[in-house]
Structures are given as C-alpha cells and as structure tokens.
PDB file of C-alpha atoms in Angstrom:
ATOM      1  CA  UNK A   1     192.525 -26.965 -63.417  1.00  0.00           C
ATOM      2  CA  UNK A   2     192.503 -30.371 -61.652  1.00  0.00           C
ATOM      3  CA  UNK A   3     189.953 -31.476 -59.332  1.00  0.00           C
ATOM      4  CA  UNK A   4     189.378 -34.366 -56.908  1.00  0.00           C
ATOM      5  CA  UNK A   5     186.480 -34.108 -54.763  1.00  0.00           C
ATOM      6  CA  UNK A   6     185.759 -36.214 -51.822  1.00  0.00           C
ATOM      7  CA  UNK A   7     183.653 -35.437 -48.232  1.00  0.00           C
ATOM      8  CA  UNK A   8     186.579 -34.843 -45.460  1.00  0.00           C
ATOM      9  CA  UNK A   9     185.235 -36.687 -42.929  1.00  0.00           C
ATOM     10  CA  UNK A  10     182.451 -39.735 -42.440  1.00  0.00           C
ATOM     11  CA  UNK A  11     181.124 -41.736 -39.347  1.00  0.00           C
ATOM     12  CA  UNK A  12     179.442 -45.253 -39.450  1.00  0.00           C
ATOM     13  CA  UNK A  13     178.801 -48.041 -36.947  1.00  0.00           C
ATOM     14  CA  UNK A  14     180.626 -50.942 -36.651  1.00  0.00           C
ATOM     15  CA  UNK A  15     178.724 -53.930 -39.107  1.00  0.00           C
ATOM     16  CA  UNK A  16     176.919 -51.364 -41.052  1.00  0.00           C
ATOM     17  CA  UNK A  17     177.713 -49.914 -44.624  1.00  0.00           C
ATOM     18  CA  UNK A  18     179.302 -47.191 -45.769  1.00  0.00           C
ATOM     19  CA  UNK A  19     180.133 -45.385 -49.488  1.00  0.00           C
ATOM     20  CA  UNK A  20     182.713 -42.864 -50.167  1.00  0.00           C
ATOM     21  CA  UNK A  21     181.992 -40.677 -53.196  1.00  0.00           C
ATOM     22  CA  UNK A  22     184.620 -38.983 -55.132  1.00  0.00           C
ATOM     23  CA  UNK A  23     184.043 -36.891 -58.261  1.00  0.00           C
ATOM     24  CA  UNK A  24     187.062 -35.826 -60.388  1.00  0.00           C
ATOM     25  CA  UNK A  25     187.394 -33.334 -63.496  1.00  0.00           C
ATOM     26  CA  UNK A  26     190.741 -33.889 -64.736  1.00  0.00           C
ATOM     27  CA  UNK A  27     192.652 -33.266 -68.061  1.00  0.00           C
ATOM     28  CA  UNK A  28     192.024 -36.816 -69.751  1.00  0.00           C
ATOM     29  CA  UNK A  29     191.027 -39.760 -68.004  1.00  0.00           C
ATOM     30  CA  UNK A  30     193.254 -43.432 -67.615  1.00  0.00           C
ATOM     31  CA  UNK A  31     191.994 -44.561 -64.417  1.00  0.00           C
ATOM     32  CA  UNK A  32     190.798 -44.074 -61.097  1.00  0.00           C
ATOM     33  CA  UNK A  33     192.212 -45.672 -57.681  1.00  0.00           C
ATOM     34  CA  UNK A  34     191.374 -46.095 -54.383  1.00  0.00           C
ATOM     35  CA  UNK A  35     194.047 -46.262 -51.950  1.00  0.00           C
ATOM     36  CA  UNK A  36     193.509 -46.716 -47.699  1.00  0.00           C
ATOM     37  CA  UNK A  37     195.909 -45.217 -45.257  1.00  0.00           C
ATOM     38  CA  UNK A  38     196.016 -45.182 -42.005  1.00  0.00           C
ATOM     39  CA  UNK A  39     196.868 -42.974 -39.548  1.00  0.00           C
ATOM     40  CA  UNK A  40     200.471 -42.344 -40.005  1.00  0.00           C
ATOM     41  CA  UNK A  41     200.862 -44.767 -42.444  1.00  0.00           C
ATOM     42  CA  UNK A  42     201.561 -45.081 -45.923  1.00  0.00           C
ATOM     43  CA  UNK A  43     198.436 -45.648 -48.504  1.00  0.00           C
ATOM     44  CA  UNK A  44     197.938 -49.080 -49.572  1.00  0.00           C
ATOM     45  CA  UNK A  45     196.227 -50.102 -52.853  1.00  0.00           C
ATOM     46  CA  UNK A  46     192.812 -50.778 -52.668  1.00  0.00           C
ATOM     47  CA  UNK A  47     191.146 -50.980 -56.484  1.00  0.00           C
ATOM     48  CA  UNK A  48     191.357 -49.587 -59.813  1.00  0.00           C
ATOM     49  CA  UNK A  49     188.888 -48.757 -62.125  1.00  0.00           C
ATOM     50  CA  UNK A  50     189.038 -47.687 -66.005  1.00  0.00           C
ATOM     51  CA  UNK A  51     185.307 -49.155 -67.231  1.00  0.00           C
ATOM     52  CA  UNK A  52     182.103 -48.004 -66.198  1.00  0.00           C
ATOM     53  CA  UNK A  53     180.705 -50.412 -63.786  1.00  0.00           C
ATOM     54  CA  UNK A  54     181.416 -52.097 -60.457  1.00  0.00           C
ATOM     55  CA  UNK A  55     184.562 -53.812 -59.301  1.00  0.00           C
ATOM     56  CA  UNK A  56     183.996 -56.168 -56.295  1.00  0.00           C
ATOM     57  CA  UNK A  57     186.521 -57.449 -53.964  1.00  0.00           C
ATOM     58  CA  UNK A  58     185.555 -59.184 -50.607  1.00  0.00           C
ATOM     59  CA  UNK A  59     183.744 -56.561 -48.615  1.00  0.00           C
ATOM     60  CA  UNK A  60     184.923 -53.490 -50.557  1.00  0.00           C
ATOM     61  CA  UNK A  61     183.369 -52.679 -53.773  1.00  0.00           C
ATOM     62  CA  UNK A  62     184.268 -49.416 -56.348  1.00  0.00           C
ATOM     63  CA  UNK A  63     182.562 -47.939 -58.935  1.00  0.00           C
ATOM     64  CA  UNK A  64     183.005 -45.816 -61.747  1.00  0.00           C
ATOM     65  CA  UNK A  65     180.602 -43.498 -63.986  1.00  0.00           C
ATOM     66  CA  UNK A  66     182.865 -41.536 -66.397  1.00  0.00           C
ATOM     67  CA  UNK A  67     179.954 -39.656 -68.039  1.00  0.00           C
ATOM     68  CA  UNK A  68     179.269 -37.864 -64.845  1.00  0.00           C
ATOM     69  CA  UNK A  69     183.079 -37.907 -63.322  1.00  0.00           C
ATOM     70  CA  UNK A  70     182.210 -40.206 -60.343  1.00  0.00           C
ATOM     71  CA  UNK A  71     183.295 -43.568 -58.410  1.00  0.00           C
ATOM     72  CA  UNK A  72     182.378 -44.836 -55.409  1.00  0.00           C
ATOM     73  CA  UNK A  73     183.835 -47.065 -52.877  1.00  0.00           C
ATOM     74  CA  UNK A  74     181.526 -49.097 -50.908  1.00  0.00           C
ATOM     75  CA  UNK A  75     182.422 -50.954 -47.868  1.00  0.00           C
ATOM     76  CA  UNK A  76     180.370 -53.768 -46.324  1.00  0.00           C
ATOM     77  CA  UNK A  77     180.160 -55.372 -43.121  1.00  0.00           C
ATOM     78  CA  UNK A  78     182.560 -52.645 -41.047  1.00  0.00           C
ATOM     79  CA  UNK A  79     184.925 -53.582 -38.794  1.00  0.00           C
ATOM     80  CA  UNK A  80     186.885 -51.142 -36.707  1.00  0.00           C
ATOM     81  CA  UNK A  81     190.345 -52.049 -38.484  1.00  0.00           C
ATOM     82  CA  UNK A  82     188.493 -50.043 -41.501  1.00  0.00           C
ATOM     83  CA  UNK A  83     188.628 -46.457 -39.020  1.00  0.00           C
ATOM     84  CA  UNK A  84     191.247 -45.096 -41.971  1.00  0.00           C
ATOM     85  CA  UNK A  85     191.414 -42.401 -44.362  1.00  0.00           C
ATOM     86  CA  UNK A  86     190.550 -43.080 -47.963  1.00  0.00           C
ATOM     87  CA  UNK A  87     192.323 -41.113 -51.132  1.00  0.00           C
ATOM     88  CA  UNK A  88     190.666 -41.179 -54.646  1.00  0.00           C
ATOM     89  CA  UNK A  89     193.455 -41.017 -57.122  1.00  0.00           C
ATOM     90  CA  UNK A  90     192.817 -40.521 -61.395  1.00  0.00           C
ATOM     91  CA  UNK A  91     195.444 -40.877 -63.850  1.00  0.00           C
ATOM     92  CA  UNK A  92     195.278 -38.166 -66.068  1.00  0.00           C
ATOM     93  CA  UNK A  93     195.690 -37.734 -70.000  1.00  0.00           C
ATOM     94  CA  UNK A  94     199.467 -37.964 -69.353  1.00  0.00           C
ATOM     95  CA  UNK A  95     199.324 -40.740 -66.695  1.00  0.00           C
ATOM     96  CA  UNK A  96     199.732 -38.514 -63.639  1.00  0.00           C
ATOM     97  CA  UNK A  97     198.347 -39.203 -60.631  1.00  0.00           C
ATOM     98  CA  UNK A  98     195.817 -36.689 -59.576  1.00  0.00           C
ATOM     99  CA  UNK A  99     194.898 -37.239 -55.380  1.00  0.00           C
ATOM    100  CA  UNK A 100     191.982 -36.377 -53.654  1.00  0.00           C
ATOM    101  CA  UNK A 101     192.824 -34.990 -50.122  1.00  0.00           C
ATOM    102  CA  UNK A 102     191.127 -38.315 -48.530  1.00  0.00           C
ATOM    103  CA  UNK A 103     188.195 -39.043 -46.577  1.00  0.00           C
ATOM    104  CA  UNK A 104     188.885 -39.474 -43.106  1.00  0.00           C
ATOM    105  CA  UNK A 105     186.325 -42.393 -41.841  1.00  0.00           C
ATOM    106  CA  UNK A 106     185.427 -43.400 -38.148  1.00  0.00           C
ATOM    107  CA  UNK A 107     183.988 -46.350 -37.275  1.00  0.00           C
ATOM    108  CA  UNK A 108     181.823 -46.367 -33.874  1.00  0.00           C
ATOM    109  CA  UNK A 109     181.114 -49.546 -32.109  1.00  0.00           C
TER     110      UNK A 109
ATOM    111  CA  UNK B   1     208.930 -60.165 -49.198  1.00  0.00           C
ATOM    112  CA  UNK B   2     209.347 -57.851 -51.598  1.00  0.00           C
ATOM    113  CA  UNK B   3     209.093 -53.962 -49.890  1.00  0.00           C
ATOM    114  CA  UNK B   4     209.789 -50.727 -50.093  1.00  0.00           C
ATOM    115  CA  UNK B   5     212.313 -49.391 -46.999  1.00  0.00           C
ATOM    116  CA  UNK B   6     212.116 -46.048 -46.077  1.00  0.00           C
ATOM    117  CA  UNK B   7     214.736 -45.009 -43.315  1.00  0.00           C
ATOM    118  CA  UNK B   8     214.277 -43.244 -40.783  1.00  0.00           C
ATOM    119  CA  UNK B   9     211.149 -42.995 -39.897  1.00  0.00           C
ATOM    120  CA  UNK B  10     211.128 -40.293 -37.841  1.00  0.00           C
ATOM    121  CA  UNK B  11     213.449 -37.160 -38.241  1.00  0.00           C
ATOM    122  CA  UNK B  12     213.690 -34.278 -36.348  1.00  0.00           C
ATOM    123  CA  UNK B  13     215.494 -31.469 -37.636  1.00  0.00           C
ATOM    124  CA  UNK B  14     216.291 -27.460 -36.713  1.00  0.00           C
ATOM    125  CA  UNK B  15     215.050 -25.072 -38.799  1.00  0.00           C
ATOM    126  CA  UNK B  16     218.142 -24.782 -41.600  1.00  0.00           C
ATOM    127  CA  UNK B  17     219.957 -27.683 -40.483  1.00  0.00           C
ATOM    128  CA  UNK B  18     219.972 -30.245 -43.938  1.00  0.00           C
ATOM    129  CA  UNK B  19     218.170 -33.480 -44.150  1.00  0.00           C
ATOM    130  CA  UNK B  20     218.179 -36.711 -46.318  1.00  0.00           C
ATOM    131  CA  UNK B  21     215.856 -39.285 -46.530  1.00  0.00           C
ATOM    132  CA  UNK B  22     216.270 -42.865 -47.901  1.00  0.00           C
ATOM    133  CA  UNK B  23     214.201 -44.737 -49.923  1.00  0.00           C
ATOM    134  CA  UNK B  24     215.121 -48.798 -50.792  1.00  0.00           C
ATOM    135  CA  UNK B  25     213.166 -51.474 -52.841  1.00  0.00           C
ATOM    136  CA  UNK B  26     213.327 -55.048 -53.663  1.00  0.00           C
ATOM    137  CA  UNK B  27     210.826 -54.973 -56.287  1.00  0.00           C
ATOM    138  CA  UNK B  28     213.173 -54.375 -58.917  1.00  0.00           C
ATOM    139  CA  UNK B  29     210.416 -51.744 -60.070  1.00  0.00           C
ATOM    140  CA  UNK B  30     211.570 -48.888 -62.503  1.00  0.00           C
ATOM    141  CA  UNK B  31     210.143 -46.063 -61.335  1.00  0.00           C
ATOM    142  CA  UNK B  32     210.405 -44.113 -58.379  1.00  0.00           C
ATOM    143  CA  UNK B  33     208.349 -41.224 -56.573  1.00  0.00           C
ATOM    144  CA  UNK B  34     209.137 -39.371 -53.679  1.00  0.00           C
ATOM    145  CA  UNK B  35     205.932 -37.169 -52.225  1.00  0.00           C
ATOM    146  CA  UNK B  36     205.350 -34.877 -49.713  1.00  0.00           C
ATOM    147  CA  UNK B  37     202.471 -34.860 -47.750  1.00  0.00           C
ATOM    148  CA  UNK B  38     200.481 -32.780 -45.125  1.00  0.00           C
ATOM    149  CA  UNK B  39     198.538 -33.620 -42.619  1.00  0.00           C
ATOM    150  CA  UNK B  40     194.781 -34.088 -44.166  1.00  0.00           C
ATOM    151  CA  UNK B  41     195.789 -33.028 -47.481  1.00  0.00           C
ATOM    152  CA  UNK B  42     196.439 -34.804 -50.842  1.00  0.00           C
ATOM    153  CA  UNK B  43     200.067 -36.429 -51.416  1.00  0.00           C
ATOM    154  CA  UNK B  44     202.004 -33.669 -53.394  1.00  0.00           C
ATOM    155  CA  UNK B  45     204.750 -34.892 -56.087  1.00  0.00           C
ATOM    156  CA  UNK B  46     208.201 -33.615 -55.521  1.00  0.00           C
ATOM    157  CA  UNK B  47     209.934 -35.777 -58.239  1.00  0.00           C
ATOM    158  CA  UNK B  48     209.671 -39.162 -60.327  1.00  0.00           C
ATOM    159  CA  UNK B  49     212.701 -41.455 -61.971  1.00  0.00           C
ATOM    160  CA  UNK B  50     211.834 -43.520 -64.794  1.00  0.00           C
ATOM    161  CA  UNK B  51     215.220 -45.565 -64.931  1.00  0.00           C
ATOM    162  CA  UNK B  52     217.700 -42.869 -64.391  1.00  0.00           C
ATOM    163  CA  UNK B  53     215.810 -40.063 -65.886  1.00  0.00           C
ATOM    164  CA  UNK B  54     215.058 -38.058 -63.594  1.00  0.00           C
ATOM    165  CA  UNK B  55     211.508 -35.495 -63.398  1.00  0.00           C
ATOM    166  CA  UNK B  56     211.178 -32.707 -61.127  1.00  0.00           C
ATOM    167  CA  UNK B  57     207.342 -31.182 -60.831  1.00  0.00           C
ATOM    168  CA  UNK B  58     207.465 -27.852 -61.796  1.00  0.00           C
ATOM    169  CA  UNK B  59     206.528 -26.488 -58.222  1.00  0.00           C
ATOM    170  CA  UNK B  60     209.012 -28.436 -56.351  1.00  0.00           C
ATOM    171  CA  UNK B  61     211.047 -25.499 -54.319  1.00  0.00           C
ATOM    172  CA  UNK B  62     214.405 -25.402 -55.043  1.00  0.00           C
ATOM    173  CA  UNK B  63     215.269 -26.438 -51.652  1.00  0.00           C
ATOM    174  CA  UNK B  64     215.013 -30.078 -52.100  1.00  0.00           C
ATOM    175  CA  UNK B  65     216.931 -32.444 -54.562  1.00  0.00           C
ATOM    176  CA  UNK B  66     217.042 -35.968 -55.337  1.00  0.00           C
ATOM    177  CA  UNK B  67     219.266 -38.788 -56.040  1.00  0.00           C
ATOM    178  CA  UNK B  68     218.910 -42.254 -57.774  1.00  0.00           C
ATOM    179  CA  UNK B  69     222.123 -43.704 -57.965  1.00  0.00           C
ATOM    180  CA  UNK B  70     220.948 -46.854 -58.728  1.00  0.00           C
ATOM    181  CA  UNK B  71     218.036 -49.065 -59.468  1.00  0.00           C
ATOM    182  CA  UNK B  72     217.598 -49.823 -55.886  1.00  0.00           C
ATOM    183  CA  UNK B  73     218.130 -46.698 -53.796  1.00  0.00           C
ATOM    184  CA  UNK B  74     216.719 -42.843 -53.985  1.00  0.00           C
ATOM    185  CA  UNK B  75     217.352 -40.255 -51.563  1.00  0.00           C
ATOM    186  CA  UNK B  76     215.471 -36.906 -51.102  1.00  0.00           C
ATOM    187  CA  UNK B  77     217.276 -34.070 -49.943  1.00  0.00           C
ATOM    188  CA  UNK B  78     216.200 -31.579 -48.007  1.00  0.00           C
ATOM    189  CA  UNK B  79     218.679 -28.263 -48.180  1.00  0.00           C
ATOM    190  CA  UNK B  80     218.061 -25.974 -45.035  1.00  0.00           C
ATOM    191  CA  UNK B  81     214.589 -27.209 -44.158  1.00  0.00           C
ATOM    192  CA  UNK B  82     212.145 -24.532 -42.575  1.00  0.00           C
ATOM    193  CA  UNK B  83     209.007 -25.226 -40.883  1.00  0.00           C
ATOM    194  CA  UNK B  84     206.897 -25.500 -43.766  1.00  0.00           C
ATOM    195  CA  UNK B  85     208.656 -28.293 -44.671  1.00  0.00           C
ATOM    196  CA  UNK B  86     207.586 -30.663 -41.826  1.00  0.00           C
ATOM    197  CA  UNK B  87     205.224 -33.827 -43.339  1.00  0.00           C
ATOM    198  CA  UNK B  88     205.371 -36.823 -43.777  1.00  0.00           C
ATOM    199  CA  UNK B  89     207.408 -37.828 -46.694  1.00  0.00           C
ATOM    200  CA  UNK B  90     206.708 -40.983 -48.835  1.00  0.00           C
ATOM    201  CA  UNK B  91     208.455 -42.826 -51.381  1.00  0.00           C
ATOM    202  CA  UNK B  92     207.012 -45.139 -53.554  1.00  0.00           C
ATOM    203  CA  UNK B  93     207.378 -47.460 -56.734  1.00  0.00           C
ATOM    204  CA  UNK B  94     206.190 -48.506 -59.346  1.00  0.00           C
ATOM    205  CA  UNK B  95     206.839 -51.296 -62.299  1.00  0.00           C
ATOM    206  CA  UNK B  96     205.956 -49.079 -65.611  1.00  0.00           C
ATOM    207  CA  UNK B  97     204.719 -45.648 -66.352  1.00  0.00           C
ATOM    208  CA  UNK B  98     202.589 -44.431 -69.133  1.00  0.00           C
ATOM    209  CA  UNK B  99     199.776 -46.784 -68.277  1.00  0.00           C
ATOM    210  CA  UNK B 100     197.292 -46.148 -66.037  1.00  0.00           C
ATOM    211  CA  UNK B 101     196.850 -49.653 -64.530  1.00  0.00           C
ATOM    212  CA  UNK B 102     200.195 -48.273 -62.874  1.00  0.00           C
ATOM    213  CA  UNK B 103     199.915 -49.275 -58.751  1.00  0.00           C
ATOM    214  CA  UNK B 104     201.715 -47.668 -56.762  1.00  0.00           C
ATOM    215  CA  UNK B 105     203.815 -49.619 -53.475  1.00  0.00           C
ATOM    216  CA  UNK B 106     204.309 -47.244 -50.748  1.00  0.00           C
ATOM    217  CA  UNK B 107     206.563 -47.345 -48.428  1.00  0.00           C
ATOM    218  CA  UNK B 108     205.994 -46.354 -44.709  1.00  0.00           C
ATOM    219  CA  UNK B 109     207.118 -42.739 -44.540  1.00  0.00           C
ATOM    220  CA  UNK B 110     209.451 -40.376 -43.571  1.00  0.00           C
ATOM    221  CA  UNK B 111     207.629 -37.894 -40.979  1.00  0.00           C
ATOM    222  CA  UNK B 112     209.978 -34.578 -40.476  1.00  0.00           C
ATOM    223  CA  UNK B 113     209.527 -32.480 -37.870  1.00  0.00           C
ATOM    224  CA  UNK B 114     211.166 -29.105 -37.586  1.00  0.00           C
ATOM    225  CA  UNK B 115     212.476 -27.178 -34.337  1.00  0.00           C
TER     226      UNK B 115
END
C-alpha cells in the first residue's frame, strides 16, 4: 500500500529552528509537496519538490532524497504565526495525491 | 483576486436530513476536487472533474454525489448524512492534471456538523 509518514505533533520556541520529516513509499514517484494549514483552515501551498536537493524560499526550506523516500521542511527564524499543521503530499505514478496526516507544530514564546 | 468560494462555511445538519455544499472559482482552472477531511487526519478524496468528466474514488460511500454543471461551480452532495460524516469538507482546484507540478488552491472549507 501507500504510505506517508510524518511525527503528529512538534514543539519549538519562538526564533529557533525547526524540521519536519516526512518519509513516503508510494506506487511511483512525480513529486512531493508541502502544504500549511491552519487550524480550521484550508492548506495553503508551501513547496514542491521532484529533484534531489534543497529548495529554499525565505525562511522555509524543503528537501528531498528519493533514494531513501524522504524530504524535509525546515523552518527558520519562528514566529508564532507558523503554530500550524503541516501535510506532506507525493504524487504518485498516476499523479494522485498521496497526504500525510500532518504534523501539528506549536510554537512557545 | 482570483479564489476559490466555498459556501457555507459552517453547516449543521440532523442526522438523515440532506446536505449540499458549494464550491466556486475564478481561476478558470480545469479541474476540480472535493475532499473530506477529519480532524488530525489526512485529506481523503471523494471525487475529481477534469472538464466535465467526472471521477469518483473507489471508496467514496454511495451516500454522497457530485455535480459540475459548469466550469465554474461544483456541488457535493451529501444524501442522509450520519454522524460519521461530520468534517470539514474542502474543495479545491487545479489548472492541469497528469503532471505532478500540479498545485492545488484550496478553498476555505465546508465544516459539517451532525445532530
């Protein structure tokens, strides 16, 4: 079957930095996305990765290993507007979205 | 700006008693999603338009049904909800499919409760 694996829940202090690991065994392999939601919100795109490597954008970064099944999305410089869950997402063989059930992450002052 | 309208945003509903949901856009995107989703858990696929073609995920229940009747709109109905049924319910869009650079715009959600 499908698989997205992500921690549930993760606490870090407000300034600090944080990464959010996801690994994923899926059928095929066209992507990989990070989306943010909220609480009560809808998810809003964050990144998207298809090469190994690291994708920077302002004070979030993700990465992706597809030899081991594994991204990462590293955030810099917290700030409590980042308190949000965060969904891994990979686009299977037939272009399917495949979601992680989100990593729920508190930021303390 | 260009969005994706969900309406309303809160439903409450008795146990039975049929629902719809809307879903509008002004991206003039092609495809369509609606998904369910759960408190803490993964957004679950209920069905996907490309155009007017419509795809229903094989473990969608019965119980709910869809309508695109044009580019624009999409409704998700629900047929005698029960209480399993309460979430949050999100449409979103997309430009394309069949390439996985494919984003996908939410829109803000549909939460149902039911009584």
């Amino acid at each position: 079957g499908q698989n997205i694996d992500q921690p549930t829940e993760m606490t870090a202090t407000e300034g600090a930095i944080v990464q959010i690991n996801c690994t994923y065994q899926t059928s095929g392999f066209n992507g990989l996305f990070w989306y943010q939601q909220h609480a009560g919100e809808a998810p809003t795109f964050l990144s998207y990765n298809v090469l190994d490597g690291l994708e920077e954008k302002g004070r979030f970064s993700s990465f992706l290993s597809r030899s081991k099944g594994y991204s990462y999305l590293l955030l810099k410089e917290l700030q409590m507007k980042d308190s949000a869950s965060y969904l891994c997402a990979v686009s299977d063989s037939n272009y399917q979205l495949i979601w992680g059930a989100g990593t729920k992450l508190i930021i303390k002052p | 700006d260009a969005m994706v309208i969900q309406n309303p945003r809160y439903q409450v509903t008795q146990f039975g008693k049929p629902v719809t949901l809307s879903c509008s856009q002004t991206l003039n995107h092609n495809v369509m999603y609606w998904y369910q989703q759960k408190s803490s858990q993964a957004p679950k696929l209920l069905f996907h338009y490309y155009d007017k073609d419509f795809n229903n995920e094989a473990d969608t229940p019965d119980n709910f049904q869809s309508r695109r009747p044009n580019t624009s709109f999409c409704f998700l109905d629900i047929r005698s909800p029960g209480l399993g049924d309460a979430a949050m319910y999100l449409c979103a869009t997309s430009a394309r499919q069949g390439t996985g650079a494919n984003v996908l715009t939410f829109g803000a959600g549909s939460r149902l409760t039911v009584l």
